[in-house]
Short mmCIF file of C-alpha atoms in Angstrom, two decimals:
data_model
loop_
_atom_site.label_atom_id
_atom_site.label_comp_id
_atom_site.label_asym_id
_atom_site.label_seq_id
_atom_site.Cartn_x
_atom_site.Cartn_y
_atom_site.Cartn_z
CA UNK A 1 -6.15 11.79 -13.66
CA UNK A 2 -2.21 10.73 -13.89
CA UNK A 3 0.24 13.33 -13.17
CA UNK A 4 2.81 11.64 -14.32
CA UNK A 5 3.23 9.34 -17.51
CA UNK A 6 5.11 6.99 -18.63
CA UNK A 7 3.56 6.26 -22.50
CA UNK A 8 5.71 3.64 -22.92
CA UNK A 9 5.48 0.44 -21.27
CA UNK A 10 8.08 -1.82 -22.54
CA UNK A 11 11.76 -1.03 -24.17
CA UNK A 12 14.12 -3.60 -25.96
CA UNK A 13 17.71 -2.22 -26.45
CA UNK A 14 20.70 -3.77 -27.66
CA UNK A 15 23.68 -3.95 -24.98
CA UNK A 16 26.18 -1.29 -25.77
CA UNK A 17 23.52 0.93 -27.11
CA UNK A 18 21.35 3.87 -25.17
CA UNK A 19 18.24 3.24 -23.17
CA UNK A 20 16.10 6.46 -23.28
CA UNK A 21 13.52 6.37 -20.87
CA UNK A 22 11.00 9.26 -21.30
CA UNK A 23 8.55 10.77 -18.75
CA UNK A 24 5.65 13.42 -18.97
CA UNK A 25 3.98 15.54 -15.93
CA UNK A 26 1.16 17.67 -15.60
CA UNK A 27 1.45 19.66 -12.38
CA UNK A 28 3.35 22.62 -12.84
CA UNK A 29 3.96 22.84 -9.33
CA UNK A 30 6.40 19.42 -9.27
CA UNK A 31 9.54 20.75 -8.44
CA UNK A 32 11.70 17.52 -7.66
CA UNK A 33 11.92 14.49 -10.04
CA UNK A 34 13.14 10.94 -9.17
CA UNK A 35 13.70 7.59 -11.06
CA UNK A 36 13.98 4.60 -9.51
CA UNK A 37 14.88 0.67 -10.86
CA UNK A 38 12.53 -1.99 -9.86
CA UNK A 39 14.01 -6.00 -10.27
CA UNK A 40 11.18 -8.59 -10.06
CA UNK A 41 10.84 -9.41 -6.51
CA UNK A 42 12.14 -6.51 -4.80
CA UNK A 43 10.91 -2.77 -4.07
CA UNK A 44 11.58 0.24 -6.30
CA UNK A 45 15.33 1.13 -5.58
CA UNK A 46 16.46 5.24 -5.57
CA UNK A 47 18.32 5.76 -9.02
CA UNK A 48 18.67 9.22 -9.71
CA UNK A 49 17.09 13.01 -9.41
CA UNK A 50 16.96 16.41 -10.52
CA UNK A 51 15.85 19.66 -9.13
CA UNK A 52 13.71 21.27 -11.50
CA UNK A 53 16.31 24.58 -10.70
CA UNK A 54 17.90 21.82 -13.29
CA UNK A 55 17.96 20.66 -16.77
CA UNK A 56 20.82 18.15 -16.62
CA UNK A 57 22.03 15.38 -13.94
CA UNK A 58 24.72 13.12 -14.49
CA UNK A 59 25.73 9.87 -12.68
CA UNK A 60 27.71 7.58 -14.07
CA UNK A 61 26.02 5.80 -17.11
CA UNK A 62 22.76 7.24 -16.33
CA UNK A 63 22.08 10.65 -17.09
CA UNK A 64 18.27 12.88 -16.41
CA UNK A 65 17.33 15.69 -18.28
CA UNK A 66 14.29 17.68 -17.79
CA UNK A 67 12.84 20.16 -20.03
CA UNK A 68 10.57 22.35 -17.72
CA UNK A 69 8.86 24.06 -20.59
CA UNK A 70 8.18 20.71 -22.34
CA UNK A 71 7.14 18.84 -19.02
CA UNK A 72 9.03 16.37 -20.31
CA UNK A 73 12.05 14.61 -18.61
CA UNK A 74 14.11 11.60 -19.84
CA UNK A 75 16.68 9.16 -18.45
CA UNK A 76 19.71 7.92 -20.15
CA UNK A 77 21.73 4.92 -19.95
CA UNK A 78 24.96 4.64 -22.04
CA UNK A 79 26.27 2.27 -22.58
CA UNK A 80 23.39 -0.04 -21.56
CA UNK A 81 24.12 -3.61 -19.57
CA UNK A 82 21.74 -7.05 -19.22
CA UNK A 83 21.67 -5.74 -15.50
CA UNK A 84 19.63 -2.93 -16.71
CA UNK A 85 16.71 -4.94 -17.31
CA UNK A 86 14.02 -3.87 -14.95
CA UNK A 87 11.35 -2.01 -14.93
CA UNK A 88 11.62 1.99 -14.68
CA UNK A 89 9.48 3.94 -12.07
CA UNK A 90 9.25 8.10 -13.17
CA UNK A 91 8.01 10.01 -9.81
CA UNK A 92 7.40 14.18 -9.13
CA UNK A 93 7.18 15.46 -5.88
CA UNK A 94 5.68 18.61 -5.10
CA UNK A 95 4.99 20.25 -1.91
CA UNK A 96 1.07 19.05 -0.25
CA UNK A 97 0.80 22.48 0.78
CA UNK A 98 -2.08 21.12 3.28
CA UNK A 99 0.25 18.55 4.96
CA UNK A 100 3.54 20.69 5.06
CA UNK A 101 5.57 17.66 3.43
CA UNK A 102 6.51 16.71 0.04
CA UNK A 103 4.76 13.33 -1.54
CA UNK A 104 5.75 11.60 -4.46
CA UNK A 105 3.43 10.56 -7.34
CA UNK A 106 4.53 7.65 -9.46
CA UNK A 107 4.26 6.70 -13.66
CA UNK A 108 3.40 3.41 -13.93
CA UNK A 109 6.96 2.30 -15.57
CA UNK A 110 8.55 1.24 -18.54
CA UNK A 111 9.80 -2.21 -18.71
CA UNK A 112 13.55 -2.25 -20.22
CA UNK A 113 15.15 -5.29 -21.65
CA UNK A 114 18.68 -5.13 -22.27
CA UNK A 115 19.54 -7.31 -24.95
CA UNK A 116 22.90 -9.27 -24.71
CA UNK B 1 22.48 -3.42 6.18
CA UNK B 2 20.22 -0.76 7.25
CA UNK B 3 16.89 -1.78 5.26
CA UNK B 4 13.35 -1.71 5.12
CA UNK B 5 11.64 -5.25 5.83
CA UNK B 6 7.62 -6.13 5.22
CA UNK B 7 5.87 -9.75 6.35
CA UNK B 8 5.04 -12.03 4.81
CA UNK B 9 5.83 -11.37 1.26
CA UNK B 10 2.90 -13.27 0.12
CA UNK B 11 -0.33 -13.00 2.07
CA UNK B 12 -3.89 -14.70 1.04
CA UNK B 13 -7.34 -13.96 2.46
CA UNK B 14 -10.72 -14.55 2.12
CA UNK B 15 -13.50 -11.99 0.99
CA UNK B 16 -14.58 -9.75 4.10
CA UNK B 17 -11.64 -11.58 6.21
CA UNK B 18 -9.58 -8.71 8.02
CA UNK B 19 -5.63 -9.02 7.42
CA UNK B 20 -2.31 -7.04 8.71
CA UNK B 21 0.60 -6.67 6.78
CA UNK B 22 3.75 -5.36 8.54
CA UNK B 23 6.39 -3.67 7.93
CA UNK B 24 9.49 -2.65 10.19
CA UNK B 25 12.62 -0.37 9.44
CA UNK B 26 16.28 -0.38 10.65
CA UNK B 27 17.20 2.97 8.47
CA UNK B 28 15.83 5.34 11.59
CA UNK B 29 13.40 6.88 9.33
CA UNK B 30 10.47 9.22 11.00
CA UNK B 31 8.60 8.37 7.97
CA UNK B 32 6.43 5.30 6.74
CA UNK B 33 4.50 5.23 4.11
CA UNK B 34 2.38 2.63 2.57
CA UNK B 35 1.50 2.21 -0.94
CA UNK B 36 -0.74 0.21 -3.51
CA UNK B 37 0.09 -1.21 -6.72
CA UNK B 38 -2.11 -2.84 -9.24
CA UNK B 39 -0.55 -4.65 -11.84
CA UNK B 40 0.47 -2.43 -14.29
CA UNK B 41 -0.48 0.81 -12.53
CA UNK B 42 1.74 3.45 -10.88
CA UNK B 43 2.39 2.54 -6.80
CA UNK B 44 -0.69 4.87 -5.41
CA UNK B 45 -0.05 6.74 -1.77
CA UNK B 46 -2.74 5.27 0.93
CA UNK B 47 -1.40 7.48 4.17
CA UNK B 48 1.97 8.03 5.85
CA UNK B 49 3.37 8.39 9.33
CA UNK B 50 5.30 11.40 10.27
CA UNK B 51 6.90 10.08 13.46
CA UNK B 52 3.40 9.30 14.96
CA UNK B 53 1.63 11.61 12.92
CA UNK B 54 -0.66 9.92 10.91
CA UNK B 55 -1.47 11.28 7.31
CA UNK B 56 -4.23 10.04 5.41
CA UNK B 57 -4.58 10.94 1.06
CA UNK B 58 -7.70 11.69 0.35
CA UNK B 59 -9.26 9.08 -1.49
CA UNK B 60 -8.03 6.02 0.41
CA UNK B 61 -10.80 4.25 1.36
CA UNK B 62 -12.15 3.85 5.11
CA UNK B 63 -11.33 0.17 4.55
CA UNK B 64 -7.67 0.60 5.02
CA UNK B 65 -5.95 1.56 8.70
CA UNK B 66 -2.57 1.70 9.46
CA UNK B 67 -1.12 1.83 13.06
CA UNK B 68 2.51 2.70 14.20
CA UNK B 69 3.62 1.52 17.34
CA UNK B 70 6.87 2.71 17.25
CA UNK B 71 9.35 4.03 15.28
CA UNK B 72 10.53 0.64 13.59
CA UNK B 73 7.03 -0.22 12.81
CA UNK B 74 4.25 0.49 11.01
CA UNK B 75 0.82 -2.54 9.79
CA UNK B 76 -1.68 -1.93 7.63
CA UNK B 77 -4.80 -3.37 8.11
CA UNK B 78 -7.92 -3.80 5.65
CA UNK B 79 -10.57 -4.59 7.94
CA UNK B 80 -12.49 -6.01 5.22
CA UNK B 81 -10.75 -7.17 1.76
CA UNK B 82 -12.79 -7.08 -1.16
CA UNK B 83 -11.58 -8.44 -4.17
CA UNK B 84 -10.23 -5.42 -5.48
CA UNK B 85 -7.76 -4.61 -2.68
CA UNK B 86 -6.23 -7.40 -4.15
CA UNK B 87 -2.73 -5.47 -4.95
CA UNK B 88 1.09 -5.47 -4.25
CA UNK B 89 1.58 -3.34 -1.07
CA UNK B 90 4.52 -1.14 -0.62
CA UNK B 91 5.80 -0.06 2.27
CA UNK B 92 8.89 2.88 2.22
CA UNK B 93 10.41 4.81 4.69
CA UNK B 94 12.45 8.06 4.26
CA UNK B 95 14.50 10.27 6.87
CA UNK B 96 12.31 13.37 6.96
CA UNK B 97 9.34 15.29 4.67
CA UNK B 98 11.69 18.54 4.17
CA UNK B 99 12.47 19.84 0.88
CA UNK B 100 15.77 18.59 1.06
CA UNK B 101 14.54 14.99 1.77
CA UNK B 102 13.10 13.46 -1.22
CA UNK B 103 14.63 9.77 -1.61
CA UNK B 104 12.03 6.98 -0.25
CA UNK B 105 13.71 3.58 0.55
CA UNK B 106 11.35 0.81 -0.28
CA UNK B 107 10.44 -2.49 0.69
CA UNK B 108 10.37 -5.82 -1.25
CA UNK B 109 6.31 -6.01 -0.81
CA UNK B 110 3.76 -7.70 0.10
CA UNK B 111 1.40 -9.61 -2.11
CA UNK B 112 -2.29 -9.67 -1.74
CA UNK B 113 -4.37 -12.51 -3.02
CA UNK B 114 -8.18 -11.88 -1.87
CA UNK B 115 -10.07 -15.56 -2.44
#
């Protein structure tokens, strides 16, 4: 059963124009959301988070909201550059209550192409 | 750079054919984890090391071990590969399991090609 979803697997965008990247959950008990940027080749790379205290985080060009009461959160990127092509990795952490640590659980991604 | 390193990037094996992949860290981290990725699928949590506490999920299968030496190391063995452990493999570290402590630094990968 996936916890986290990410419906859509692939996004085209113009450059200049937004990237919305959207992101569903399940567990109510997440309480710590991350994104991170994956190029081909490499590992997933830390992006950006928000504390589900939260409904807004801002850095930069990219920009997380979560809506709590949706499950929903969503990453922005305006204005969006070629360099943003890669592919988009949605995780939740919550606490294992069993382990005394917090784990994350992945989407599966979204692949974004930034058209020049 | 401080950065999380895993050998060799591309690893094949035969069916049944035990195989290690490593991984090593110069961040400091007490934690290792390793991962699984299919293609297409969401990287799935095998076990993690806190310091040399070892932390196994659930439903990873008795097939897969991990050892930690020390705290710049960490393998995973699959003692015997089956063709569907063929997978990307993911190792990350981060600084702690606190609340506070939630960013996971990852490494490039290792492919595995089961023949």
């Amino acid at each position: 059963d996936q916890q986290v979803k990410q419906n859509s697997p692939s996004l085209s965008v113009q450059e200049g124009r937004i990237s919305i990247l959207n992101c569903d959950y399940t567990n109510s008990m997440f309480d710590y959301f991350l994104w991170y940027k994956k190029y081909p080749a490499e590992g997933p790379t830390f992006l950006i988070s928000i504390s589900s205290i939260k409904d807004k985080n801002e850095d930069g060009r990219f920009t997380v909201f979560l809506n709590k009461s949706a499950k929903h959160l969503s990453l922005h990127i305006v204005p969006s550059q070629p360099g943003d092509s890669a592919v988009y990795f949605c995780a939740a952490s919550a606490k294992n209550s069993g382990a005394g640590s917090y784990q994350l659980t992945f989407g599966k991604g979204t692949k974004l192409s930034v058209i020049p | 750079d401080a950065m999380v390193i895993q050998n060799p990037r591309y690893q094949v094996t035969q069916f049944g054919k035990p195989v290690t992949l490593s991984c090593s860290q110069t961040l400091n981290h007490n934690v290792m984890y390793w991962y699984q990725q299919k293609s297409s699928q969401a990287p799935k949590l095998l076990f993690h090391y806190y310091d040399k506490d070892f932390n196994n999920e659930a439903d990873t299968p008795d097939n897969f071990q991990s050892r930690r030496p020390n705290t710049s190391f960490c393998f995973l063995d699959i003692r015997s590969p089956g063709l569907g452990d063929a997978a990307m493999y993911l190792c990350a570290t981060s600084r702690d399991l606190s609340y506070s402590i939630h960013e996971q630094f990852f490494g490039p990968g290792t492919r595995l090609t089961v023949l």
